[in-house]
Coordinates of N, CA, C and O in Angstrom, one line a residue:
X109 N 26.5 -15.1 4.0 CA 25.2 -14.6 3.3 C 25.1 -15.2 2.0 O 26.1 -15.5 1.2
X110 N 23.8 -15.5 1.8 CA 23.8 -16.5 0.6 C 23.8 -15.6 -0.3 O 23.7 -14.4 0.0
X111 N 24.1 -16.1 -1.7 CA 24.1 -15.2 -3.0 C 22.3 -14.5 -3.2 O 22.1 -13.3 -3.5
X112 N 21.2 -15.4 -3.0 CA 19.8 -15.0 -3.4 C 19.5 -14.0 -2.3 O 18.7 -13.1 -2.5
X113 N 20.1 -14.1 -1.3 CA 19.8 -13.1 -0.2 C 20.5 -11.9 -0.7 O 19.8 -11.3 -1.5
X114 N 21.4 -11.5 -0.5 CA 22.2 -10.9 -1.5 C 21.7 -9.9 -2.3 O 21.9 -8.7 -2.4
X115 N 20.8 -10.7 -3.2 CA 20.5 -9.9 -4.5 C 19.1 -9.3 -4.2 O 18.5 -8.6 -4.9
X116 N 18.7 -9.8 -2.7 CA 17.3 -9.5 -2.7 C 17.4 -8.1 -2.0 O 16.7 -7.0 -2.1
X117 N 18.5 -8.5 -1.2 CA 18.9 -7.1 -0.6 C 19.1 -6.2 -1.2 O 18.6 -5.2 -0.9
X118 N 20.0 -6.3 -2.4 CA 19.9 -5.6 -3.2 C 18.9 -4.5 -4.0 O 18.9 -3.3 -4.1
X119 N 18.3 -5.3 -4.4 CA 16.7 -4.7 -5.3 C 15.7 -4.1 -3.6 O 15.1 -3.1 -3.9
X120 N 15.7 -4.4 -2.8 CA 15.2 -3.6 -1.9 C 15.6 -2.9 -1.2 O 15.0 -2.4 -0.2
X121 N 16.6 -2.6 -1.6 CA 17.5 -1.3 -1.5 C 18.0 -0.4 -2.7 O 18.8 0.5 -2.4
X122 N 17.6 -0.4 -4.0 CA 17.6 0.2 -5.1 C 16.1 0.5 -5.3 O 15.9 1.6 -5.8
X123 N 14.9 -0.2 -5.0 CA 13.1 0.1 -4.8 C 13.4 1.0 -4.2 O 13.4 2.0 -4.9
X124 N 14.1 1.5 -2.4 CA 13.6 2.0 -1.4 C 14.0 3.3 -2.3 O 13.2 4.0 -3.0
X125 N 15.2 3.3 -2.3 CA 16.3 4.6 -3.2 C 15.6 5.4 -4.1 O 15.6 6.6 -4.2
X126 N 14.7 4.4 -4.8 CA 14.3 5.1 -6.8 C 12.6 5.2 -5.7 O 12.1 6.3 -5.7
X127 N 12.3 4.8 -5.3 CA 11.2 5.5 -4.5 C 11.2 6.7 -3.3 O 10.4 7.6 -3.0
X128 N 12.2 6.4 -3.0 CA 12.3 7.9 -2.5 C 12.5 9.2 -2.8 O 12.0 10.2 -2.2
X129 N 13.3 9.1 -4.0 CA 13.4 9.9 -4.9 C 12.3 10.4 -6.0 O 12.1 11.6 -6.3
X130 N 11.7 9.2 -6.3 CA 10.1 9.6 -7.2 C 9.1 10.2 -6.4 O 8.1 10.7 -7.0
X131 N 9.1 10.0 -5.0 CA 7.9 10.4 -3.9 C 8.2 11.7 -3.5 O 7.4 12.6 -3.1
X132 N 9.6 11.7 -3.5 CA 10.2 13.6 -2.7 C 9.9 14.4 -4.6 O 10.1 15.6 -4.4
X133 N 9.8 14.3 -5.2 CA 9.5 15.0 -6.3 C 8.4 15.4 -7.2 O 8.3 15.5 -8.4
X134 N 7.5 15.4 -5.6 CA 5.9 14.5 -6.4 C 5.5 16.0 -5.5 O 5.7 16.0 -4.2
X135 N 4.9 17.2 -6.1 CA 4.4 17.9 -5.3 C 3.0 18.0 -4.5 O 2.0 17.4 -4.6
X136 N 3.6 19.0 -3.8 CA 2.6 18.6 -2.3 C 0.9 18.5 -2.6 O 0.1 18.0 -1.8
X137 N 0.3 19.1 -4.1 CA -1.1 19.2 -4.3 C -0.9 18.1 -5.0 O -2.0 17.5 -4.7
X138 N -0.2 17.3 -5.7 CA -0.4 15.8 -5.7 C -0.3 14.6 -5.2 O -0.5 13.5 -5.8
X139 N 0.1 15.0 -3.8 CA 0.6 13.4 -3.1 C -0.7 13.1 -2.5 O -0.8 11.9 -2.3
X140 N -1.5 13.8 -2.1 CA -2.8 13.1 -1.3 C -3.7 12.4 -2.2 O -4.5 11.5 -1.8
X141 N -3.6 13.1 -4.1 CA -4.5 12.0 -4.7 C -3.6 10.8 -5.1 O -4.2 9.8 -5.5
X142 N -2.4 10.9 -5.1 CA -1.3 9.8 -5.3 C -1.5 8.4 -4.1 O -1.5 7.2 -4.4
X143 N -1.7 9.1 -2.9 CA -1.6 8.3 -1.8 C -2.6 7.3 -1.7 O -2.5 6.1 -1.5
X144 N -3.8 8.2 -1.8 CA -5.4 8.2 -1.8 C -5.3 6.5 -2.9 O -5.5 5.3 -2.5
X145 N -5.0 7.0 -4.4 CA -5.2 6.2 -5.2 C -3.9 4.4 -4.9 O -4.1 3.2 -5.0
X146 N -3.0 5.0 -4.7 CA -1.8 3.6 -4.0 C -2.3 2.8 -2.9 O -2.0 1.6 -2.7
X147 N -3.1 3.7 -2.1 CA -3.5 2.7 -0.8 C -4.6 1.8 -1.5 O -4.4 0.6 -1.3
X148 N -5.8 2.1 -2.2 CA -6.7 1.6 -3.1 C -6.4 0.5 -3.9 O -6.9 -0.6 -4.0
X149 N -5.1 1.0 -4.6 CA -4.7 -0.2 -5.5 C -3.9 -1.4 -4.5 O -3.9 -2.6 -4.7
X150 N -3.3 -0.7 -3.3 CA -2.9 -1.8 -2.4 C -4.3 -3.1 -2.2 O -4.1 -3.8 -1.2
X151 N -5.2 -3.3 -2.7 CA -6.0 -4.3 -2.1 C -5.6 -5.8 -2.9 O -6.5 -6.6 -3.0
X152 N -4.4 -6.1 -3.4 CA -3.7 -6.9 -4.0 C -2.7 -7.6 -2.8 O -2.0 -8.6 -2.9
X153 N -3.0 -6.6 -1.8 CA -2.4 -7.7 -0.5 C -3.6 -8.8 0.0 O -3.2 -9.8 0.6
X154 N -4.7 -8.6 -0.3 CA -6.3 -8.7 0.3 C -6.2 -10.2 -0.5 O -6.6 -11.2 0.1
X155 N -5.8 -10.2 -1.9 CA -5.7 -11.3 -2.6 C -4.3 -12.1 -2.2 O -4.7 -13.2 -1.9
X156 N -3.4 -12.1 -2.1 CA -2.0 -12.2 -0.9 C -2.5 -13.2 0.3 O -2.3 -14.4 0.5
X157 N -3.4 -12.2 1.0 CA -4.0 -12.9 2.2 C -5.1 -14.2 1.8 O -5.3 -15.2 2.3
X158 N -5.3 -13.8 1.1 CA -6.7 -15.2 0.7 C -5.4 -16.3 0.0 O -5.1 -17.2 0.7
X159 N -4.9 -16.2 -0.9 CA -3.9 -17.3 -1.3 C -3.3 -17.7 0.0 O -3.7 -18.8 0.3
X160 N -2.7 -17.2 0.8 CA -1.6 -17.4 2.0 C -2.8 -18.5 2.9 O -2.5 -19.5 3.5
X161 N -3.9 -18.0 2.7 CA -4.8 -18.5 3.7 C -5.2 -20.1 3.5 O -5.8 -20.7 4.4
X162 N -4.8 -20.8 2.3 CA -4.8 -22.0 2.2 C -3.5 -23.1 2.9 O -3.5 -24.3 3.3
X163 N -2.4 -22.0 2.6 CA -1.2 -23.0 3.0 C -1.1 -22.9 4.7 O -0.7 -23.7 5.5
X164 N -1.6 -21.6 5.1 CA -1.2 -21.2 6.7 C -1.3 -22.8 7.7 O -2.2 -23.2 7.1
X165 N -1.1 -23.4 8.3 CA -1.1 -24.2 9.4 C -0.4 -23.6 10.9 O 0.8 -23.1 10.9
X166 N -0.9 -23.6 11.8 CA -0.7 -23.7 13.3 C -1.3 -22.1 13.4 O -1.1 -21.3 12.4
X167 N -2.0 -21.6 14.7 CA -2.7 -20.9 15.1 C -1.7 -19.6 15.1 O -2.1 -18.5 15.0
X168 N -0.7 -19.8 15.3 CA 0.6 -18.3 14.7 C 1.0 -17.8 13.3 O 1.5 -16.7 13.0
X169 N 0.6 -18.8 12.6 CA -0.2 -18.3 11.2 C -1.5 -17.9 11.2 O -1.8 -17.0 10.3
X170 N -2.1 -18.2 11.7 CA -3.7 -17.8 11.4 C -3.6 -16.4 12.2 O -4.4 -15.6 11.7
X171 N -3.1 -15.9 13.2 CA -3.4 -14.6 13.8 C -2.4 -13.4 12.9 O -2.7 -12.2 12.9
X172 N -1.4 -14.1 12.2 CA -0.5 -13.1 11.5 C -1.3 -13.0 9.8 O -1.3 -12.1 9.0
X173 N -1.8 -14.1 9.7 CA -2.8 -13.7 8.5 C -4.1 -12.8 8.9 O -4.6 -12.0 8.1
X174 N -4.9 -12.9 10.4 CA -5.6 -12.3 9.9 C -5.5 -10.5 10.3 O -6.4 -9.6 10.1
X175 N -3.9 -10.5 11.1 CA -3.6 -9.3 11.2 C -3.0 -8.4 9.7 O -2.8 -7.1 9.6
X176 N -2.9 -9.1 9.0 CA -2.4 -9.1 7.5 C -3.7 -8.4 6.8 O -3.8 -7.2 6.3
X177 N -4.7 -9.5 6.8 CA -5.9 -8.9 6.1 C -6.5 -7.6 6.8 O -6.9 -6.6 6.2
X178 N -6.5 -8.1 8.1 CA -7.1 -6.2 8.8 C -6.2 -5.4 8.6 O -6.7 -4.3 8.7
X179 N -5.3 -5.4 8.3 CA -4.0 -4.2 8.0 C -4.7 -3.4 6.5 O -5.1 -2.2 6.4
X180 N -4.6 -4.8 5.4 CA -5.2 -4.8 4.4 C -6.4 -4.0 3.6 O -6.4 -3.3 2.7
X181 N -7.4 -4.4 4.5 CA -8.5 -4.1 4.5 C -9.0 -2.6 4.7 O -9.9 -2.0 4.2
X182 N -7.9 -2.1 5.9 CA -7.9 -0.9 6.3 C -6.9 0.3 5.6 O -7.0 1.5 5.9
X183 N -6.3 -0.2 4.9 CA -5.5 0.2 3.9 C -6.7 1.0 2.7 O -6.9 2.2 2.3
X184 N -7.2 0.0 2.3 CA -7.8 -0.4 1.1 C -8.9 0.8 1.4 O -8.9 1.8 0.6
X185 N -10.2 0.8 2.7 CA -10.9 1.3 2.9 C -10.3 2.9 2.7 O -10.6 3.7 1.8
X186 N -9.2 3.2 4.0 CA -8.6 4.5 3.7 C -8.5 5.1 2.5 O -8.8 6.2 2.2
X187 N -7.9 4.0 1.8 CA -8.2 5.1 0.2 C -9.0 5.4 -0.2 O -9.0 6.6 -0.3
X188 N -10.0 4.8 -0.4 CA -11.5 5.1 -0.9 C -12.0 6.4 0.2 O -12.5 7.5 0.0
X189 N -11.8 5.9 0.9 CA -12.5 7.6 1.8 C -11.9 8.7 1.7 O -12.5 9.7 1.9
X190 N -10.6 8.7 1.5 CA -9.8 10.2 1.4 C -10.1 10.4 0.0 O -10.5 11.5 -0.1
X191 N -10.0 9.5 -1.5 CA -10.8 9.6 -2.4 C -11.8 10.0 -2.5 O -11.8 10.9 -3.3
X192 N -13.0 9.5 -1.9 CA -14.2 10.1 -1.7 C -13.9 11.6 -1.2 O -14.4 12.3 -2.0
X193 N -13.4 12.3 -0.3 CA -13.2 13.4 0.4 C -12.8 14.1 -0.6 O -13.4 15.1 -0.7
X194 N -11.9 13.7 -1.4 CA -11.4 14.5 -2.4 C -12.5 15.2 -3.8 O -12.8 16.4 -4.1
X195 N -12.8 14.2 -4.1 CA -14.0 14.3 -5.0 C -15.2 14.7 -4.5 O -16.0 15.2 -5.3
X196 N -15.4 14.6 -3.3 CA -16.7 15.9 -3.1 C -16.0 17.2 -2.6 O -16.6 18.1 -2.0
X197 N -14.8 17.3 -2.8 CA -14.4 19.0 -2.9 C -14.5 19.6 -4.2 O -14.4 20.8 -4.4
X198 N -14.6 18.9 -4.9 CA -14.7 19.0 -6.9 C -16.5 19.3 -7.1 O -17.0 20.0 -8.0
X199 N -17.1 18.5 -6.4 CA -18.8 18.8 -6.8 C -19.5 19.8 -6.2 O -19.3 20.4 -5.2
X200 N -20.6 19.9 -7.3 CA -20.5 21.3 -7.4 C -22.0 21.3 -6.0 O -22.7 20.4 -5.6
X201 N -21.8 22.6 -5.8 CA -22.9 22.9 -4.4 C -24.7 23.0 -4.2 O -25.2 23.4 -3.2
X202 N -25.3 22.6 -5.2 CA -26.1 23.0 -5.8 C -27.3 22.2 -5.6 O -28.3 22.4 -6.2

């Protein structure tokens, strides 16, 4: 096992850890606006996919990019709508 592999393993296994830990401690009336707003800011994969989209070559790249971007995209939209859902439980009825 190489040394850079190694260390990568590493840090993605100290992320998973210190994230697990910061998400089980996050109570239950806050994790759906937590979730809501992380899936939203995930649209930095969307930018991911457009960069990747110049180097890709052979048609097994292009189906895994554009399964990348629909992942993405659907990510992205989900936030905004459970967001939205949230915020018209806050307005008022009138």
């Amino acid at each position: 096992m190489s040394p850079m592999l190694l260390a990568d393993l590493t840090v993605f296994t100290l992320a998973l850890l210190v994230g697990f830990e910061v998400i089980s401690k996050v109570p239950a009336t806050l994790h759906t606006p937590l979730m809501s707003g992380a899936n939203a800011i995930h649209g930095v994969v969307i930018v991911g996919v457009m960069l990747l989209a110049a180097t890709v070559t052979g048609i097994g790249g292009y189906v895994l990019l554009a399964v990348a971007a629909f992942c993405a995209a659907m990510n992205v939209t989900g936030g905004y709508v459970v967001t939205d859902r949230m915020l018209a439980m806050f307005r008022s009825r009138s």
